[in-house]
Amino acid sequence: MSDREARHAELAERYLPQDRLERFRERADVYDRENRFFAEDFEELRDAGYLRLFVPDEFGGPGLSLNQVSRLQQRLATAAPATALGINMHLVCTGVARALLERDDRSLQFVLEDAAADEVYAFGISEAGNDWVLYSSNTEAAPQPDGGYLLTGTKIFTSLSPMWTRLITHGKDASGDEDAPIVYGVVDRAEEGISVSSHWDPMGMRATQSRSTKLDAVPLRADRVVRRLPDGLNPDSLPFAINANFQLLIASVYAGLAARALEVGAAALHGKSSAKAESSFAEIPEFRVRLADAAMQFEAVPAQLETYTREFDELIDHGRAWPRKFVSAKLNATEAARATVEAAYRCAGGRGFDNGTELNRLYRDALAGMFHPSSWDVARPMFASALLDD
């Protein structure tokens, strides 16, 4: 075993030992059925120091790399995809701060200090009707004399709704200037004007409790404003770091889900007997091929994540190619998750269709991958332009 793999194994045993994963897997069905937050999982992860994974040693954390966190998130998702996706949003925020720090940008250093003090971060960027997502905003940011802003708008899919204490968010400067910037910063949940929707009843990933967050003249303090950027696409290091951590860590969750689906499919074939073949279904060629095809499609996903996360950690400069790599990893992982679960369903047969099976939950969880940015509609023009217009 290489030194790198030995380190991964050590981290897996430290943060996600097998007995913990089994507890998470057992509770995942309960959270899904009752449509409630993964509170017990969250406390176990917090007690284990999981929320501090990206926090550097100088601030009291283990200072793990994106590559190491990606591997841990893949492992966590094999047991409880919704728990992994929910905690992912805190990790995205702290991962962004860590990435900037490694690039000599301390504008989000306070995020790492907050995480070391057990503050819980969420990501409040998505808005209904805003298909620019990160690069524009429907939220109004009213300038204040001290350099801060009052934010008014609604953010959707705010994971960790019952637990977050800090929100990375954005809004459009409402000064009326033609070149009014998009303002990025962090708001404190203790501020007045924040309300969280009580509605969350999705098909899958239910335990994330990713409810909408309404901001009504919520103060964004001047010392928590981290960027003022032009409306629209721009090459600033903040959106670059957000895209990297968001896309690659989302991909990590769905890679773990896909890996588990293959295990469940294999177990289903071993557990079914064929009267016609007088053997288990695991020995019937058609079913072996079905699972093998899904496994071959999946094989490239962890390899892609391994490469891109390591190159990001090593500060490799892919220039304008980086966004394509980020979105490709996310799309390949989410597509593979759906494909492997469908293959596992075909292997399990009618028993898998029961609403109480793990496979049923994995199928519904995998469908959520279609709703995370970036989409195929966004990705195709990026790739076409790189090939045909440069």
Tab-separated table of C-alpha atoms in Angstrom:
chain	number	residue	atom	x	y	z
A	1	MET	CA	0.000	0.000	0.000
A	2	SER	CA	1.378	3.415	-0.972
A	3	ASP	CA	1.922	6.111	1.625
A	4	ARG	CA	-1.019	8.046	0.148
A	5	GLU	CA	-3.380	5.077	0.357
A	6	ALA	CA	-2.172	4.247	3.853
A	7	ARG	CA	-3.022	7.807	4.875
A	8	HIS	CA	-6.493	7.522	3.317
A	9	ALA	CA	-7.071	4.297	5.261
A	10	GLU	CA	-5.912	5.958	8.463
A	11	LEU	CA	-8.282	8.900	7.947
A	12	ALA	CA	-11.177	6.567	7.131
A	13	GLU	CA	-10.648	4.673	10.358
A	14	ARG	CA	-10.292	7.866	12.357
A	15	TYR	CA	-13.347	9.696	11.064
A	16	LEU	CA	-15.606	7.027	9.547
A	17	PRO	CA	-14.923	3.629	11.133
A	18	GLN	CA	-17.134	0.790	9.971
A	19	ASP	CA	-19.300	0.715	13.090
A	20	ARG	CA	-20.117	4.410	12.641
A	21	LEU	CA	-21.024	3.836	8.998
A	22	GLU	CA	-23.360	1.017	9.997
A	23	ARG	CA	-25.133	3.276	12.487
A	24	PHE	CA	-25.481	5.937	9.802
A	25	ARG	CA	-26.881	3.398	7.315
A	26	GLU	CA	-29.468	2.189	9.809
A	27	ARG	CA	-30.563	5.718	10.635
A	28	ALA	CA	-30.676	6.809	6.996
A	29	ASP	CA	-33.892	4.863	6.431
A	30	VAL	CA	-35.464	6.430	9.512
A	31	TYR	CA	-34.529	9.972	8.489
A	32	ASP	CA	-35.885	9.354	5.008
A	33	ARG	CA	-39.150	7.819	6.198
A	34	GLU	CA	-39.780	10.516	8.818
A	35	ASN	CA	-38.440	13.352	6.626
A	36	ARG	CA	-36.249	14.739	9.389
A	37	PHE	CA	-32.765	16.125	9.758
A	38	PHE	CA	-29.823	13.786	10.387
A	39	ALA	CA	-29.372	15.157	13.894
A	40	GLU	CA	-27.726	12.104	15.458
A	41	ASP	CA	-25.347	11.666	12.518
A	42	PHE	CA	-24.517	15.362	12.678
A	43	GLU	CA	-23.578	15.197	16.361
A	44	GLU	CA	-21.394	12.142	15.805
A	45	LEU	CA	-19.608	13.854	12.947
A	46	ARG	CA	-19.150	17.069	14.907
A	47	ASP	CA	-17.802	15.168	17.924
A	48	ALA	CA	-15.363	13.369	15.639
A	49	GLY	CA	-14.041	16.685	14.294
A	50	TYR	CA	-15.497	16.109	10.821
A	51	LEU	CA	-16.676	19.706	10.459
A	52	ARG	CA	-13.068	20.859	10.940
A	53	LEU	CA	-11.548	18.689	8.202
A	54	PHE	CA	-10.374	21.637	6.089
A	55	VAL	CA	-9.253	23.764	9.042
A	56	PRO	CA	-5.444	24.142	8.949
A	57	ASP	CA	-3.256	23.147	11.848
A	58	GLU	CA	-2.546	26.802	12.648
A	59	PHE	CA	-6.244	27.230	13.536
A	60	GLY	CA	-6.617	23.950	15.404
A	61	GLY	CA	-7.751	21.548	12.693
A	62	PRO	CA	-6.252	18.575	10.827
A	63	GLY	CA	-5.765	20.589	7.608
A	64	LEU	CA	-6.898	17.885	5.211
A	65	SER	CA	-6.655	18.376	1.467
A	66	LEU	CA	-9.540	18.398	-1.007
A	67	ASN	CA	-8.381	15.001	-2.206
A	68	GLN	CA	-8.568	13.566	1.313
A	69	VAL	CA	-11.957	15.123	2.054
A	70	SER	CA	-13.313	13.867	-1.263
A	71	ARG	CA	-12.343	10.316	-0.348
A	72	LEU	CA	-13.988	10.644	3.064
A	73	GLN	CA	-17.173	12.018	1.524
A	74	GLN	CA	-17.299	9.118	-0.912
A	75	ARG	CA	-17.036	6.730	2.020
A	76	LEU	CA	-19.702	8.546	4.046
A	77	ALA	CA	-22.100	8.519	1.081
A	78	THR	CA	-21.921	4.719	0.837
A	79	ALA	CA	-23.754	4.640	4.155
A	80	ALA	CA	-25.930	7.766	4.158
A	81	PRO	CA	-26.003	9.865	0.986
A	82	ALA	CA	-28.277	12.544	2.472
A	83	THR	CA	-26.031	12.934	5.514
A	84	ALA	CA	-23.034	13.250	3.188
A	85	LEU	CA	-24.794	15.789	0.971
A	86	GLY	CA	-25.964	17.866	3.927
A	87	ILE	CA	-22.585	18.028	5.639
A	88	ASN	CA	-21.089	18.662	2.203
A	89	MET	CA	-22.365	22.228	2.221
A	90	HIS	CA	-20.432	23.116	5.370
A	91	LEU	CA	-17.385	21.446	3.848
A	92	VAL	CA	-17.801	23.409	0.612
A	93	CYS	CA	-17.703	26.665	2.581
A	94	THR	CA	-14.663	25.713	4.631
A	95	GLY	CA	-13.014	24.186	1.562
A	96	VAL	CA	-13.376	27.481	-0.288
A	97	ALA	CA	-11.752	29.345	2.591
A	98	ARG	CA	-8.925	26.805	2.684
A	99	ALA	CA	-8.392	27.015	-1.096
A	100	LEU	CA	-8.142	30.803	-0.968
A	101	LEU	CA	-5.727	30.655	1.954
A	102	GLU	CA	-3.468	28.285	0.005
A	103	ARG	CA	-3.484	30.849	-2.798
A	104	ASP	CA	-2.365	33.650	-0.455
A	105	ASP	CA	-5.868	35.088	-0.069
A	106	ARG	CA	-6.948	35.513	3.562
A	107	SER	CA	-10.309	37.152	2.837
A	108	LEU	CA	-12.151	34.097	4.219
A	109	GLN	CA	-9.715	33.209	6.969
A	110	PHE	CA	-12.424	34.014	9.508
A	111	VAL	CA	-14.497	31.115	8.097
A	112	LEU	CA	-11.779	28.681	9.133
A	113	GLU	CA	-11.513	30.325	12.547
A	114	ASP	CA	-15.304	30.068	12.902
A	115	ALA	CA	-15.251	26.394	11.929
A	116	ALA	CA	-12.571	25.748	14.532
A	117	ALA	CA	-14.964	27.317	17.055
A	118	ASP	CA	-17.766	24.948	15.923
A	119	GLU	CA	-19.761	27.423	13.865
A	120	VAL	CA	-21.757	25.655	11.135
A	121	TYR	CA	-21.682	27.095	7.631
A	122	ALA	CA	-24.293	26.836	4.904
A	123	PHE	CA	-24.319	27.908	1.295
A	124	GLY	CA	-27.033	30.430	0.372
A	125	ILE	CA	-26.547	31.115	-3.322
A	126	SER	CA	-29.299	29.385	-5.340
A	127	GLU	CA	-32.371	31.472	-6.162
A	128	ALA	CA	-35.534	30.663	-8.082
A	129	GLY	CA	-35.224	31.925	-11.647
A	130	ASN	CA	-31.543	32.859	-11.378
A	131	ASP	CA	-29.841	30.563	-13.864
A	132	TRP	CA	-26.640	32.614	-13.557
A	133	VAL	CA	-26.483	31.087	-10.052
A	134	LEU	CA	-23.153	32.265	-8.615
A	135	TYR	CA	-22.524	35.034	-11.132
A	136	SER	CA	-25.606	37.174	-10.559
A	137	SER	CA	-28.345	37.527	-7.970
A	138	ASN	CA	-32.020	38.366	-7.538
A	139	THR	CA	-31.357	39.347	-3.943
A	140	GLU	CA	-31.214	43.077	-3.264
A	141	ALA	CA	-28.133	44.339	-1.422
A	142	ALA	CA	-28.914	47.833	-0.142
A	143	PRO	CA	-25.672	49.755	0.600
A	144	GLN	CA	-25.205	51.153	4.095
A	145	PRO	CA	-23.064	54.125	5.183
A	146	ASP	CA	-20.579	51.896	7.034
A	147	GLY	CA	-19.810	49.804	3.942
A	148	GLY	CA	-22.159	46.977	4.800
A	149	TYR	CA	-25.437	45.984	3.143
A	150	LEU	CA	-28.982	44.947	3.945
A	151	LEU	CA	-29.927	41.799	2.027
A	152	THR	CA	-33.489	41.108	0.911
A	153	GLY	CA	-34.347	38.019	-1.100
A	154	THR	CA	-34.975	34.280	-0.937
A	155	LYS	CA	-32.352	31.559	-1.187
A	156	ILE	CA	-33.486	28.050	-2.095
A	157	PHE	CA	-32.000	24.651	-1.240
A	158	THR	CA	-30.188	25.879	1.869
A	159	SER	CA	-28.896	22.606	3.312
A	160	LEU	CA	-28.381	22.171	7.056
A	161	SER	CA	-31.384	24.455	7.696
A	162	PRO	CA	-31.874	23.275	11.298
A	163	MET	CA	-28.203	23.707	12.206
A	164	TRP	CA	-26.372	26.398	10.276
A	165	THR	CA	-25.134	29.460	12.143
A	166	ARG	CA	-23.344	31.253	9.283
A	167	LEU	CA	-24.456	31.690	5.667
A	168	ILE	CA	-22.195	32.403	2.680
A	169	THR	CA	-24.459	34.352	0.367
A	170	HIS	CA	-24.669	37.105	-2.230
A	171	GLY	CA	-26.849	39.907	-3.576
A	172	LYS	CA	-26.834	42.643	-6.208
A	173	ASP	CA	-25.861	46.130	-5.102
A	174	ALA	CA	-29.071	48.173	-5.178
A	175	SER	CA	-27.411	51.577	-5.519
A	176	GLY	CA	-28.889	51.958	-8.998
A	177	ASP	CA	-25.556	52.338	-10.785
A	178	GLU	CA	-25.369	50.736	-14.216
A	179	ASP	CA	-22.290	48.762	-13.218
A	180	ALA	CA	-23.567	47.867	-9.728
A	181	PRO	CA	-21.586	44.854	-8.453
A	182	ILE	CA	-22.613	41.504	-7.057
A	183	VAL	CA	-21.728	41.484	-3.360
A	184	TYR	CA	-20.536	38.308	-1.621
A	185	GLY	CA	-20.231	37.831	2.107
A	186	VAL	CA	-21.250	35.987	5.256
A	187	VAL	CA	-24.278	36.672	7.434
A	188	ASP	CA	-24.850	35.552	10.997
A	189	ARG	CA	-28.037	33.612	11.748
A	190	ALA	CA	-28.479	35.651	14.931
A	191	GLU	CA	-29.253	38.718	12.812
A	192	GLU	CA	-32.856	39.870	12.569
A	193	GLY	CA	-34.754	39.319	9.334
A	194	ILE	CA	-33.805	35.679	8.692
A	195	SER	CA	-36.622	33.144	8.420
A	196	VAL	CA	-36.443	29.512	7.325
A	197	SER	CA	-39.282	27.794	5.507
A	198	SER	CA	-41.047	24.924	7.256
A	199	HIS	CA	-41.613	23.165	3.936
A	200	TRP	CA	-39.301	20.386	2.800
A	201	ASP	CA	-40.908	17.300	1.289
A	202	PRO	CA	-38.761	16.181	-1.680
A	203	MET	CA	-38.565	12.807	-3.373
A	204	GLY	CA	-35.031	12.066	-2.152
A	205	MET	CA	-32.143	13.439	-0.093
A	206	ARG	CA	-34.768	14.256	2.504
A	207	ALA	CA	-32.500	14.306	5.558
A	208	THR	CA	-30.547	17.295	4.219
A	209	GLN	CA	-33.516	19.520	5.155
A	210	SER	CA	-32.466	21.978	2.449
A	211	ARG	CA	-35.234	24.476	3.069
A	212	SER	CA	-35.592	27.948	1.602
A	213	THR	CA	-34.144	30.871	3.551
A	214	LYS	CA	-35.824	34.266	3.390
A	215	LEU	CA	-33.723	37.379	3.979
A	216	ASP	CA	-35.624	40.530	4.927
A	217	ALA	CA	-33.209	43.464	5.275
A	218	VAL	CA	-30.645	41.184	6.909
A	219	PRO	CA	-27.409	42.979	7.838
A	220	LEU	CA	-24.280	41.953	5.985
A	221	ARG	CA	-21.611	43.611	8.085
A	222	ALA	CA	-18.861	45.556	6.351
A	223	ASP	CA	-16.185	43.295	7.818
A	224	ARG	CA	-17.992	40.256	6.406
A	225	VAL	CA	-18.190	41.565	2.842
A	226	VAL	CA	-15.564	39.513	0.985
A	227	ARG	CA	-16.091	40.501	-2.663
A	228	ARG	CA	-17.713	43.086	-4.918
A	229	LEU	CA	-17.552	41.650	-8.442
A	230	PRO	CA	-19.008	42.641	-11.799
A	231	ASP	CA	-22.351	41.104	-12.677
A	232	GLY	CA	-21.802	38.076	-14.925
A	233	LEU	CA	-18.977	35.610	-15.511
A	234	ASN	CA	-15.603	36.617	-14.126
A	235	PRO	CA	-12.301	34.909	-13.317
A	236	ASP	CA	-12.002	35.989	-9.669
A	237	SER	CA	-10.533	33.470	-7.244
A	238	LEU	CA	-13.694	33.327	-5.087
A	239	PRO	CA	-16.080	31.894	-7.713
A	240	PHE	CA	-13.199	29.701	-8.912
A	241	ALA	CA	-12.761	28.209	-5.433
A	242	ILE	CA	-16.520	27.838	-4.969
A	243	ASN	CA	-16.903	26.015	-8.272
A	244	ALA	CA	-14.021	23.681	-7.482
A	245	ASN	CA	-15.194	22.684	-4.035
A	246	PHE	CA	-18.894	22.603	-4.856
A	247	GLN	CA	-18.650	20.525	-8.030
A	248	LEU	CA	-15.949	18.119	-6.862
A	249	LEU	CA	-17.475	17.493	-3.436
A	250	ILE	CA	-20.963	17.069	-4.908
A	251	ALA	CA	-19.434	14.557	-7.311
A	252	SER	CA	-17.826	12.780	-4.365
A	253	VAL	CA	-21.202	12.218	-2.700
A	254	TYR	CA	-22.744	10.716	-5.824
A	255	ALA	CA	-19.654	8.592	-6.440
A	256	GLY	CA	-20.123	7.063	-2.997
A	257	LEU	CA	-23.820	6.497	-3.683
A	258	ALA	CA	-22.969	4.744	-6.953
A	259	ALA	CA	-20.405	2.507	-5.252
A	260	ARG	CA	-23.008	1.428	-2.706
A	261	ALA	CA	-25.590	0.740	-5.428
A	262	LEU	CA	-23.177	-1.706	-7.054
A	263	GLU	CA	-22.757	-3.489	-3.716
A	264	VAL	CA	-26.514	-3.685	-3.218
A	265	GLY	CA	-27.003	-4.972	-6.770
A	266	ALA	CA	-24.386	-7.682	-6.294
A	267	ALA	CA	-25.941	-8.756	-2.997
A	268	ALA	CA	-29.360	-8.915	-4.660
A	269	LEU	CA	-28.075	-11.279	-7.345
A	270	HIS	CA	-26.423	-13.545	-4.786
A	271	GLY	CA	-29.645	-13.560	-2.766
A	272	LYS	CA	-31.957	-14.665	-5.622
A	273	SER	CA	-32.305	-18.196	-6.905
A	274	SER	CA	-33.385	-19.122	-10.416
A	275	ALA	CA	-35.541	-22.222	-10.747
A	276	LYS	CA	-34.864	-22.271	-14.484
A	277	ALA	CA	-31.058	-22.063	-14.183
A	278	GLU	CA	-30.895	-23.970	-10.880
A	279	SER	CA	-28.407	-21.412	-9.597
A	280	SER	CA	-28.282	-17.976	-8.067
A	281	PHE	CA	-28.877	-15.048	-10.387
A	282	ALA	CA	-25.228	-14.116	-9.791
A	283	GLU	CA	-24.318	-16.942	-12.196
A	284	ILE	CA	-26.705	-15.960	-15.004
A	285	PRO	CA	-24.765	-14.247	-17.832
A	286	GLU	CA	-27.352	-11.577	-18.643
A	287	PHE	CA	-27.401	-10.312	-15.072
A	288	ARG	CA	-23.649	-10.472	-14.706
A	289	VAL	CA	-23.284	-8.349	-17.843
A	290	ARG	CA	-25.848	-5.835	-16.608
A	291	LEU	CA	-23.957	-5.222	-13.377
A	292	ALA	CA	-20.585	-5.301	-15.134
A	293	ASP	CA	-21.680	-2.596	-17.589
A	294	ALA	CA	-22.718	-0.334	-14.712
A	295	ALA	CA	-19.440	-1.002	-12.909
A	296	MET	CA	-17.410	-0.140	-16.003
A	297	GLN	CA	-19.262	3.153	-16.420
A	298	PHE	CA	-18.638	3.951	-12.762
A	299	GLU	CA	-14.936	3.053	-12.832
A	300	ALA	CA	-13.931	6.355	-14.434
A	301	VAL	CA	-15.720	8.465	-11.805
A	302	PRO	CA	-13.450	7.959	-8.765
A	303	ALA	CA	-10.431	8.121	-11.068
A	304	GLN	CA	-11.531	11.504	-12.385
A	305	LEU	CA	-12.132	12.773	-8.857
A	306	GLU	CA	-8.773	11.458	-7.689
A	307	THR	CA	-6.977	13.298	-10.481
A	308	TYR	CA	-8.810	16.609	-10.296
A	309	THR	CA	-8.778	16.927	-6.509
A	310	ARG	CA	-5.075	16.160	-6.345
A	311	GLU	CA	-4.270	18.623	-9.127
A	312	PHE	CA	-6.352	21.292	-7.401
A	313	ASP	CA	-4.447	20.644	-4.149
A	314	GLU	CA	-1.163	20.859	-6.023
A	315	LEU	CA	-2.159	24.253	-7.521
A	316	ILE	CA	-1.914	22.933	-11.069
A	317	ASP	CA	-2.873	25.694	-13.490
A	318	HIS	CA	-5.328	24.390	-16.085
A	319	GLY	CA	-6.442	27.932	-16.844
A	320	ARG	CA	-9.755	28.119	-18.673
A	321	ALA	CA	-9.980	24.321	-18.758
A	322	TRP	CA	-10.637	24.082	-15.019
A	323	PRO	CA	-14.384	24.905	-15.155
A	324	ARG	CA	-14.925	22.155	-17.718
A	325	LYS	CA	-13.114	19.677	-15.516
A	326	PHE	CA	-15.193	20.627	-12.467
A	327	VAL	CA	-18.535	20.315	-14.239
A	328	SER	CA	-17.500	17.154	-16.048
A	329	ALA	CA	-16.674	15.442	-12.761
A	330	LYS	CA	-20.031	16.427	-11.284
A	331	LEU	CA	-22.077	15.379	-14.314
A	332	ASN	CA	-20.263	12.068	-14.730
A	333	ALA	CA	-20.743	11.208	-11.066
A	334	THR	CA	-24.443	12.056	-10.961
A	335	GLU	CA	-25.106	10.190	-14.213
A	336	ALA	CA	-23.187	7.159	-12.945
A	337	ALA	CA	-25.185	7.208	-9.705
A	338	ARG	CA	-28.471	6.981	-11.560
A	339	ALA	CA	-27.153	4.333	-13.953
A	340	THR	CA	-25.778	2.081	-11.218
A	341	VAL	CA	-28.929	2.320	-9.118
A	342	GLU	CA	-31.079	1.474	-12.136
A	343	ALA	CA	-28.859	-1.512	-12.908
A	344	ALA	CA	-29.094	-2.622	-9.281
A	345	TYR	CA	-32.876	-2.298	-9.473
A	346	ARG	CA	-32.961	-4.572	-12.491
A	347	CYS	CA	-30.835	-7.053	-10.584
A	348	ALA	CA	-33.009	-6.944	-7.461
A	349	GLY	CA	-36.273	-7.437	-9.286
A	350	GLY	CA	-39.636	-6.865	-7.661
A	351	ARG	CA	-38.361	-6.973	-4.110
A	352	GLY	CA	-36.307	-3.844	-4.735
A	353	PHE	CA	-39.481	-1.951	-5.633
A	354	ASP	CA	-40.678	-2.109	-2.040
A	355	ASN	CA	-40.724	1.362	-0.530
A	356	GLY	CA	-38.757	0.274	2.547
A	357	THR	CA	-35.681	-1.050	0.786
A	358	GLU	CA	-32.304	0.667	0.774
A	359	LEU	CA	-32.321	0.431	-3.003
A	360	ASN	CA	-35.548	2.420	-3.211
A	361	ARG	CA	-33.985	5.178	-1.115
A	362	LEU	CA	-30.781	5.160	-3.154
A	363	TYR	CA	-32.795	5.490	-6.350
A	364	ARG	CA	-34.637	8.551	-5.052
A	365	ASP	CA	-31.444	10.058	-3.634
A	366	ALA	CA	-29.658	9.591	-6.967
A	367	LEU	CA	-32.332	11.549	-8.813
A	368	ALA	CA	-31.427	14.659	-6.800
A	369	GLY	CA	-28.166	14.827	-8.734
A	370	MET	CA	-30.037	16.372	-11.663
A	371	PHE	CA	-30.822	19.502	-9.672
A	372	HIS	CA	-27.349	20.561	-8.546
A	373	PRO	CA	-25.640	23.117	-10.778
A	374	SER	CA	-24.078	22.880	-13.236
A	375	SER	CA	-26.431	21.156	-15.674
A	376	TRP	CA	-25.832	19.541	-19.051
A	377	ASP	CA	-27.400	22.624	-20.637
A	378	VAL	CA	-24.661	24.746	-19.085
A	379	ALA	CA	-21.872	22.278	-19.766
A	380	ARG	CA	-22.461	21.625	-23.458
A	381	PRO	CA	-21.821	25.226	-24.593
A	382	MET	CA	-18.644	25.302	-22.491
A	383	PHE	CA	-17.256	22.217	-24.196
A	384	ALA	CA	-18.476	23.207	-27.659
A	385	SER	CA	-16.886	26.630	-27.348
A	386	ALA	CA	-13.570	25.160	-26.191
A	387	LEU	CA	-13.484	22.840	-29.184
A	388	LEU	CA	-14.937	25.067	-31.888
A	389	ASP	CA	-14.452	28.727	-30.991
A	390	ASP	CA	-10.953	29.102	-29.494
